[in-house]
């Protein structure tokens, strides 16, 4: 079975005799395995299994415990997440447990499926008989071990420290583990399991609570808060407060001690490149380049315009020469002469000549002559709308249809001419008003400015009233203040800005003014900092107050009393002896301050 792991395989398995037991600490968080008599386990890894498939070959591999994140890019992990063999602190998934044991014995150096060494394996307090029998069946039938011994890790720890003279014969073993917390009383050096107490709270819940708090506090960094990283942050920064309320008030007031206890985790951050303002030489150089490019474009445009004028003049001279030649040709030779030139009639040549003259005037930038346009429009119109003046009874059905089209086209053309004339008259009227205003300004500048300001104020109030009515859902009686009034207001504002240097226009007076786009603040180094304040002691506090996370059970401070009350002993001094010798073990006992908190609780 292929394994993916960073743990090296031991090479001295065959050096130990078959009588040397293998010790397995089968915890819900970590799996430890080693040889009896040694002070440290040989192999330690996370007690989880993941079985993804390779993206290329499709082969299923087994990833046990810790893995290299760089290797996961070659595997499809969407259908196979990390799985544990434990439900709370009881083994119930023995298929996963078999993967764990296979990997553990393989890393120990075993070369075959047979393990000819006795096995000592730990279990939880009050382990169900079915779980124990399944574990024994797995070890006996799959690995062929000669014998098995079960035990509780907290009881082993207390007995060892009792032999070392650290603990008394009467005492308590408190074990806050990964998913549960146990208290085991010892009387006369032996564990009394009927007096033990369990609470379903442990390091898993502390990590999960910390992950939730950080996700709510920094929702834009959710991808950073992986389970492994939050677990490391918990073990690095969290501690147990001796007085939770006073510690919380300390952070609430923002005292200096709270600042000293605050920790910061800096996420990777790359500062954006700073753009320095260009120097005067750079500005002058860019301006010179821009001017040079503009000059080149102007020269190119002028050359193209000159070429176009020359072409049109040559074409015009050719058409005039053709007309002069046509006047000298006899009437009978005109069809043959026109056939050689490519034109059908004299009118076609004159029409082409008028078009070329119009294009030439446009290329030279000369204004159009209204009289010339009128003179040329009349014959053209007569030729274009030739059926309009002919009675209907003299036309064929097809000519009648064409006559209707000519009437429609003529009405549209006359409408455009009237609109053009109206615009021309409006332009003349505007120029006349501007001339009158200029004369009025020259006569009395101060009075003219006062009238402009009064007019500007009146129009501004109208626009504001319109906006208020529109915002409040009112009607405006059909007044279109956003059109003509807005343009007039913009004209007066521009006029006042040109005449009065002290004039400041109102913001957003014109309805066509675009709304200001909110500016986005650039990200800084502080935006990539994770600050640990009250979270440092708030998360481990759930060990003493499980109801904070919805677990309606007693905390660590009450478990000792519950365990002592379960003992059927009439010795009045037993409670004092038990509380005088307390051994704290388990992974969650590594929080700084947990021993001081218990000393304060039990006096």
XYZ file of C-alpha atoms in Angstrom:
603
model
C 0.000 0.000 0.000
C 1.682 3.276 -1.070
C 2.082 5.879 1.664
C 2.807 9.608 1.349
C 4.591 11.002 4.394
C 7.511 13.097 5.596
C 8.315 10.645 8.462
C 11.448 8.579 7.967
C 11.279 4.793 8.345
C 13.155 3.254 11.289
C 15.912 0.763 10.454
C 16.509 -1.069 13.785
C 13.267 -3.049 14.065
C 15.030 -6.418 13.817
C 17.507 -5.470 16.585
C 14.812 -5.803 19.260
C 13.933 -9.246 20.592
C 10.417 -10.613 20.249
C 9.839 -10.116 23.957
C 10.212 -6.303 23.764
C 6.714 -4.770 23.839
C 5.567 -2.082 21.417
C 3.830 0.802 23.174
C 1.070 2.680 21.270
C -0.478 5.892 22.543
C -3.627 5.967 20.404
C -4.878 9.501 21.000
C -7.671 11.259 19.135
C -5.221 13.955 18.020
C -1.823 12.267 17.702
C -0.697 8.663 17.271
C 2.548 7.778 19.079
C 4.362 4.457 18.792
C 7.682 3.281 20.184
C 9.520 0.649 22.201
C 8.959 -0.066 25.867
C 11.830 1.145 28.041
C 12.619 4.207 25.919
C 11.831 7.710 27.103
C 10.479 9.042 23.790
C 8.252 7.512 21.100
C 9.888 6.639 17.813
C 7.078 7.818 15.484
C 4.576 10.609 16.095
C 1.968 11.777 13.547
C -1.556 13.153 13.317
C -4.228 10.495 13.744
C -5.965 11.186 10.432
C -6.113 9.482 7.028
C -6.715 10.888 3.571
C -7.002 8.807 0.367
C -6.934 10.994 -2.763
C -6.377 9.954 -6.366
C -3.474 10.971 -8.539
C -4.603 13.433 -11.222
C -2.559 11.760 -13.972
C -2.463 8.041 -13.230
C -5.703 7.743 -11.243
C -3.945 5.680 -8.576
C -5.359 5.950 -5.051
C -2.717 6.683 -2.436
C -2.934 6.833 1.338
C -1.824 9.959 3.176
C -1.523 9.289 6.893
C -0.843 12.023 9.399
C 1.112 15.108 8.422
C 1.811 15.635 4.731
C 3.686 17.982 2.502
C 1.211 20.583 1.095
C 3.360 20.907 -2.029
C 2.560 17.291 -2.959
C -1.225 17.752 -2.823
C -1.244 19.688 -6.097
C -0.697 16.365 -7.878
C -3.776 14.749 -6.255
C -7.530 15.254 -6.453
C -8.584 15.858 -2.834
C -12.117 17.085 -3.558
C -13.725 13.692 -2.863
C -11.505 12.552 -0.010
C -10.984 14.819 2.986
C -9.097 14.021 6.197
C -10.883 11.335 8.216
C -10.409 10.178 11.784
C -11.104 6.796 13.319
C -12.540 8.410 16.470
C -16.023 9.516 17.429
C -15.325 11.825 20.367
C -12.603 9.723 22.059
C -13.850 6.224 21.112
C -12.517 4.302 18.101
C -15.378 3.268 15.840
C -13.916 3.405 12.270
C -11.620 0.357 12.300
C -11.017 0.496 8.557
C -9.292 3.848 9.082
C -7.640 2.457 12.226
C -6.098 -0.283 10.105
C -4.510 2.344 7.827
C -3.133 4.079 10.922
C -1.641 0.871 12.349
C -0.231 -0.162 8.959
C 1.537 3.147 8.663
C 2.744 3.093 12.280
C 4.250 -0.412 12.040
C 5.713 0.453 8.606
C 7.480 3.538 9.996
C 8.740 1.464 12.916
C 10.562 -0.709 10.366
C 8.400 -3.829 10.237
C 9.028 -5.671 6.971
C 6.019 -7.994 6.952
C 2.411 -8.110 8.084
C 3.305 -10.205 11.149
C 4.208 -8.329 14.360
C 5.792 -10.785 16.822
C 5.960 -8.289 19.707
C 3.508 -7.765 22.584
C 1.476 -4.557 22.202
C 0.474 -2.115 24.915
C -2.172 0.305 23.578
C -4.014 3.092 25.347
C -7.770 3.673 25.365
C -10.190 6.174 26.853
C -11.697 5.924 30.339
C -14.717 3.615 30.296
C -14.030 2.414 26.752
C -17.000 0.370 25.455
C -16.474 -3.395 25.349
C -17.364 -3.543 21.653
C -14.629 -1.015 20.733
C -12.062 -2.894 22.825
C -13.000 -6.269 21.317
C -12.818 -4.857 17.762
C -9.366 -3.423 18.482
C -8.198 -6.767 19.893
C -9.610 -8.606 16.899
C -7.798 -6.238 14.516
C -4.432 -6.663 16.273
C -4.700 -10.445 16.690
C -6.068 -11.446 13.297
C -4.462 -8.845 11.028
C -1.041 -8.472 12.627
C -0.740 -11.699 14.632
C 0.532 -10.051 17.824
C 1.159 -12.564 20.644
C -0.540 -10.521 23.389
C -2.311 -7.214 23.980
C -2.620 -4.978 27.037
C -5.012 -2.023 27.317
C -4.626 0.937 29.613
C -5.590 4.561 30.230
C -2.874 7.087 29.415
C -3.798 9.416 32.325
C -3.564 6.511 34.769
C -0.148 5.549 33.366
C 1.047 9.135 33.818
C -0.140 9.330 37.431
C 1.418 5.944 38.352
C 4.736 6.943 36.785
C 4.836 10.268 38.632
C 3.811 8.480 41.809
C 6.810 6.200 41.460
C 8.996 9.232 40.884
C 7.704 10.778 44.114
C 5.900 13.634 42.390
C 2.329 12.525 43.207
C 0.848 11.082 46.396
C -1.122 7.869 46.692
C -4.328 9.875 46.961
C -4.865 12.417 44.240
C -6.573 13.425 41.014
C -5.451 12.974 37.419
C -6.930 15.686 35.212
C -6.601 15.067 31.506
C -7.939 17.776 29.136
C -7.491 16.006 25.817
C -8.325 16.690 22.191
C -12.086 16.036 22.230
C -12.855 15.219 25.885
C -11.627 15.992 29.385
C -11.380 13.383 32.148
C -10.816 13.474 35.905
C -9.712 10.204 37.506
C -9.436 9.926 41.312
C -6.658 7.791 42.861
C -7.042 6.240 46.307
C -4.191 4.282 47.847
C -2.329 4.458 44.572
C -5.044 2.828 42.484
C -7.450 4.505 40.034
C -11.127 4.504 40.989
C -12.843 4.530 37.610
C -16.333 4.600 39.061
C -15.560 8.041 40.426
C -14.163 9.391 37.171
C -15.846 12.277 35.363
C -15.922 13.226 31.678
C -16.802 16.418 29.801
C -17.102 16.601 26.021
C -14.824 19.602 25.622
C -11.167 19.698 24.632
C -8.512 21.153 22.418
C -10.557 20.515 19.262
C -13.268 22.865 20.506
C -10.699 25.512 21.478
C -9.197 25.434 17.984
C -12.611 25.523 16.340
C -13.689 28.468 18.528
C -10.513 30.382 17.685
C -11.018 29.675 13.978
C -14.572 31.038 14.144
C -13.519 34.195 15.989
C -10.718 34.944 13.534
C -12.997 34.275 10.550
C -15.559 36.750 11.881
C -12.898 39.329 12.746
C -10.996 39.046 9.438
C -13.477 37.752 6.806
C -11.166 38.771 3.941
C -8.422 36.378 5.128
C -10.502 33.191 5.396
C -8.139 31.217 3.175
C -5.314 31.840 5.651
C -7.158 30.263 8.598
C -6.588 26.595 7.825
C -7.053 24.078 10.607
C -3.348 23.333 10.904
C -2.402 27.023 11.046
C -5.042 27.875 13.647
C -3.855 24.909 15.721
C -0.301 26.285 15.640
C -1.546 29.789 16.541
C -3.487 28.352 19.464
C -0.473 26.564 20.906
C 1.753 29.599 20.330
C -0.391 32.474 21.633
C -3.279 31.245 23.819
C -3.128 31.177 27.616
C -5.437 30.693 30.620
C -6.385 33.863 32.502
C -6.476 33.542 36.300
C -9.359 36.046 36.500
C -11.211 36.142 33.194
C -13.435 39.133 34.033
C -10.556 41.329 35.219
C -8.459 40.296 32.208
C -11.309 41.214 29.842
C -11.756 44.612 31.547
C -8.051 45.196 31.127
C -8.366 44.823 27.357
C -11.597 46.808 27.291
C -9.920 49.820 28.903
C -6.976 49.563 26.534
C -4.380 49.639 29.292
C -0.678 49.395 28.685
C -0.609 45.839 30.066
C -3.183 44.832 27.435
C -0.977 46.250 24.672
C 1.935 44.224 26.010
C -0.165 41.048 25.925
C -1.393 41.667 22.394
C 0.272 39.605 19.677
C 0.456 40.213 15.940
C 0.712 37.746 13.067
C 1.995 39.431 9.913
C 0.709 37.881 6.708
C 2.821 38.020 3.532
C 2.484 41.457 1.990
C 4.277 43.131 -0.890
C 4.117 46.958 -0.865
C 2.805 48.456 -4.103
C 5.386 50.227 -6.237
C 5.574 53.925 -5.445
C 5.404 56.256 -8.404
C 7.595 59.296 -7.979
C 6.343 62.528 -9.568
C 8.196 63.322 -12.805
C 10.869 65.953 -12.681
C 10.731 69.215 -14.580
C 13.203 67.883 -17.138
C 11.025 64.805 -17.707
C 7.907 66.965 -18.101
C 9.709 69.231 -20.568
C 11.017 66.230 -22.516
C 7.532 64.666 -22.764
C 6.049 68.023 -23.797
C 8.699 68.377 -26.529
C 7.984 64.856 -27.787
C 4.240 65.539 -27.780
C 4.731 68.819 -29.655
C 6.976 67.108 -32.188
C 4.403 64.361 -32.768
C 1.648 66.974 -33.129
C 3.722 68.934 -35.638
C 4.330 65.780 -37.646
C 0.607 64.956 -37.681
C -0.230 68.507 -38.770
C 2.321 68.316 -41.580
C 0.908 64.990 -42.720
C -2.643 66.379 -42.639
C -1.564 69.480 -44.593
C 0.224 67.376 -47.190
C -2.839 65.148 -47.573
C -5.074 68.229 -47.883
C -2.807 69.793 -50.530
C -2.785 66.558 -52.495
C -6.569 66.362 -52.308
C -6.924 70.004 -53.484
C -4.594 69.361 -56.437
C -6.596 66.291 -57.451
C -9.893 68.182 -57.264
C -8.487 71.182 -59.214
C -7.198 68.900 -61.953
C -10.543 67.144 -62.114
C -12.370 70.498 -62.221
C -10.125 71.770 -65.025
C -10.763 68.567 -66.948
C -14.551 68.917 -66.614
C -14.443 72.616 -67.654
C -12.265 71.723 -70.651
C -14.757 68.987 -71.521
C -17.657 71.463 -71.385
C -15.758 73.917 -73.620
C -15.060 71.145 -76.123
C -18.708 70.120 -76.011
C -19.828 73.639 -76.996
C -17.624 73.480 -80.118
C -18.949 70.086 -81.242
C -21.801 70.008 -83.738
C -25.213 68.775 -82.662
C -24.980 65.584 -84.713
C -21.558 64.636 -83.284
C -22.522 65.119 -79.605
C -23.592 61.459 -78.955
C -20.348 60.062 -80.350
C -18.317 62.646 -78.440
C -20.072 61.842 -75.152
C -19.624 58.114 -75.789
C -15.844 58.651 -75.951
C -15.831 60.642 -72.665
C -18.000 58.169 -70.754
C -20.804 60.610 -69.931
C -24.406 60.306 -71.097
C -25.506 63.951 -71.269
C -24.370 67.504 -70.716
C -26.397 67.682 -67.501
C -24.364 64.798 -66.041
C -21.104 66.646 -66.759
C -22.444 69.834 -65.127
C -23.647 67.840 -62.103
C -20.192 66.244 -61.713
C -18.609 69.711 -62.067
C -20.826 71.161 -59.321
C -19.955 68.275 -56.998
C -16.231 68.719 -57.605
C -16.525 72.487 -56.946
C -18.369 71.818 -53.698
C -15.713 69.297 -52.579
C -12.965 71.770 -53.523
C -14.521 74.569 -51.451
C -14.880 72.155 -48.533
C -11.227 71.074 -48.831
C -10.072 74.708 -48.901
C -12.295 75.585 -45.939
C -14.294 78.236 -47.789
C -17.832 79.037 -46.568
C -20.702 77.922 -48.718
C -22.472 80.515 -50.801
C -26.197 80.489 -50.060
C -27.077 82.049 -53.365
C -25.020 79.532 -55.260
C -26.558 76.698 -53.284
C -30.051 78.003 -53.985
C -29.339 78.428 -57.669
C -27.954 74.928 -57.890
C -30.613 73.415 -55.716
C -33.477 74.623 -57.891
C -32.555 72.843 -61.112
C -31.419 69.842 -59.163
C -34.732 69.792 -57.312
C -36.660 70.211 -60.569
C -34.733 67.309 -62.039
C -35.056 65.181 -58.881
C -38.776 65.806 -58.344
C -39.834 65.901 -62.019
C -43.169 64.073 -61.536
C -44.633 66.287 -58.817
C -46.199 68.946 -61.108
C -47.559 66.427 -63.628
C -51.278 65.535 -63.231
C -52.077 61.999 -62.099
C -54.172 61.126 -65.155
C -51.115 61.606 -67.336
C -48.953 59.107 -65.363
C -48.681 55.361 -65.483
C -49.189 53.252 -62.292
C -45.423 52.944 -61.798
C -44.997 56.682 -62.240
C -47.735 57.299 -59.671
C -45.820 55.222 -57.125
C -42.648 57.133 -57.960
C -44.571 60.457 -57.635
C -45.627 59.519 -54.075
C -42.008 58.753 -53.196
C -40.898 62.119 -54.630
C -43.568 63.949 -52.620
C -42.388 62.256 -49.418
C -38.739 62.992 -50.140
C -39.502 66.616 -51.004
C -41.470 67.171 -47.773
C -38.615 65.703 -45.734
C -36.090 67.862 -47.562
C -38.152 70.993 -47.013
C -38.494 70.090 -43.313
C -34.728 69.809 -42.978
C -34.323 73.141 -44.702
C -36.810 74.775 -42.325
C -35.018 73.257 -39.308
C -31.695 74.491 -40.639
C -33.150 77.955 -41.160
C -34.599 77.928 -37.633
C -31.223 76.994 -36.147
C -29.592 79.717 -38.149
C -32.103 82.256 -36.830
C -31.570 81.004 -33.244
C -27.824 81.395 -33.679
C -28.321 84.941 -34.943
C -30.622 85.702 -32.011
C -28.061 84.265 -29.568
C -25.321 86.388 -31.077
C -27.574 89.440 -30.853
C -28.297 88.746 -27.151
C -24.601 88.245 -26.427
C -23.836 91.528 -28.152
C -26.499 93.302 -26.094
C -25.177 91.731 -22.869
C -21.664 92.807 -23.735
C -22.844 96.372 -24.375
C -24.720 96.317 -21.078
C -21.654 95.024 -19.249
C -19.485 97.763 -20.723
C -21.985 100.431 -19.653
C -22.229 99.306 -15.995
C -20.078 96.244 -15.044
C -21.144 96.164 -11.383
C -24.855 96.214 -12.154
C -24.362 93.520 -14.801
C -22.592 91.214 -12.284
C -25.347 91.741 -9.713
C -27.997 90.778 -12.250
C -26.010 87.673 -13.254
C -25.649 86.597 -9.612
C -29.374 87.135 -8.982
C -30.229 85.114 -12.086
C -27.814 82.349 -11.065
C -29.314 82.217 -7.565
C -32.866 82.031 -8.949
C -32.017 79.183 -11.324
C -30.103 77.290 -8.614
C -33.131 77.430 -6.318
C -35.328 76.057 -9.091
C -32.960 73.154 -9.698
C -32.722 72.395 -5.954
C -36.504 72.479 -5.631
C -36.799 70.076 -8.530
C -34.310 67.702 -6.870
C -36.150 67.823 -3.529
C -39.471 67.061 -5.183
C -37.921 64.194 -7.128
C -36.285 62.750 -3.987
C -39.490 62.972 -1.929
C -41.589 61.416 -4.684
C -43.519 64.621 -5.476
C -44.717 65.863 -8.875
C -43.188 68.762 -10.793
C -46.245 69.852 -12.819
C -44.507 68.857 -16.031
C -41.768 71.467 -15.749
C -38.601 70.325 -17.505
C -35.998 72.064 -15.353
C -33.253 69.600 -16.187
C -33.069 70.719 -19.838
C -33.224 74.398 -20.764
C -32.832 75.631 -17.169
C -29.795 73.419 -16.644
C -28.132 74.668 -19.817
C -28.917 78.303 -18.928
C -27.523 77.747 -15.430
C -24.331 76.259 -16.849
C -23.989 79.227 -19.264
C -24.411 81.799 -16.483
C -21.989 79.888 -14.244
C -19.370 79.858 -17.011
C -19.956 83.571 -17.613
C -19.551 84.413 -13.916
C -16.367 82.349 -13.663
C -14.899 84.368 -16.516
C -15.882 87.767 -15.092
C -15.717 87.294 -11.306
C -12.580 85.587 -9.902
C -14.246 85.222 -6.473
C -17.214 83.276 -7.818
C -17.440 79.630 -6.694
C -20.164 77.520 -8.354
C -22.339 75.227 -6.269
C -21.483 71.549 -6.247
C -23.644 69.260 -8.385
C -25.778 72.125 -9.796
C -25.938 70.685 -13.277
C -28.088 67.600 -13.622
C -25.697 66.164 -16.194
C -22.717 66.315 -13.834
C -21.545 62.742 -13.138
C -21.484 61.480 -9.582
C -18.105 61.339 -7.937
C -16.686 57.825 -7.884
C -15.649 56.755 -4.373
C -11.938 56.299 -4.062
C -10.582 52.910 -3.024
C -8.052 53.069 -0.235
C -4.852 51.256 -1.175
C -4.001 48.222 0.946
C -1.298 48.738 3.550
C 0.831 46.511 5.746
C -1.664 46.866 8.610
C -4.415 45.300 6.469
C -2.401 42.054 6.429
C -1.879 41.868 10.205
C -3.858 39.458 12.410
C -4.115 40.896 15.930
C -4.604 38.535 18.879
C -6.085 40.350 21.863
C -8.901 38.908 23.926
C -8.863 35.825 21.678
C -5.699 34.650 23.447
C -7.527 33.857 26.701
C -11.155 33.820 25.514
C -10.805 30.601 23.500
C -9.163 28.400 26.205
C -11.711 29.709 28.717
C -14.316 27.360 27.195
C -12.533 24.540 29.039
C -13.930 26.098 32.232
C -17.192 27.333 30.633
C -18.311 24.800 27.982
C -21.746 26.479 27.741
C -20.086 29.304 25.754
C -19.942 26.957 22.749
C -23.239 25.185 23.391
C -21.968 22.256 25.511
C -24.257 22.057 28.553
C -21.786 20.310 30.856
C -19.547 21.198 33.787
C -16.122 22.809 33.272
C -12.726 21.814 34.586
C -13.173 23.704 37.846
C -16.332 21.727 38.747
C -15.224 18.305 37.511
C -13.028 17.639 40.555
C -15.969 18.183 42.924
C -18.217 15.941 40.834
C -15.585 13.183 40.840
C -15.007 13.410 44.610
C -18.745 13.262 45.346
C -18.991 10.020 43.368
C -16.586 8.270 45.741
C -18.379 6.257 48.412
C -15.799 6.940 51.126
C -16.596 8.216 54.606
C -13.102 9.620 55.217
C -13.572 13.357 55.778
C -9.952 14.166 55.005
C -10.010 12.309 51.654
C -11.165 15.408 49.753
C -8.269 17.416 51.147
C -5.768 14.685 50.246
C -7.168 14.376 46.714
C -6.986 18.116 46.046
C -3.466 18.359 47.452
C -2.089 16.078 44.724
C -3.401 16.925 41.269
C -1.626 15.789 38.108
C -2.457 17.744 34.954
C -1.773 15.839 31.743
C -3.076 15.822 28.173
C -2.487 18.040 25.174
C -4.665 20.939 26.389
C -2.735 21.125 29.655
C 0.087 22.899 27.812
C -1.703 26.278 27.956
C 0.298 28.692 30.120
C -1.500 29.605 33.327
C -3.686 26.493 33.603
C -1.892 25.207 36.710
C -2.081 28.626 38.398
C -5.792 28.795 37.626
C -6.358 25.430 39.306
C -4.236 26.400 42.302
C -6.361 29.502 42.676
C -9.551 27.449 42.348
C -8.628 24.794 44.901
C -6.794 27.183 47.249
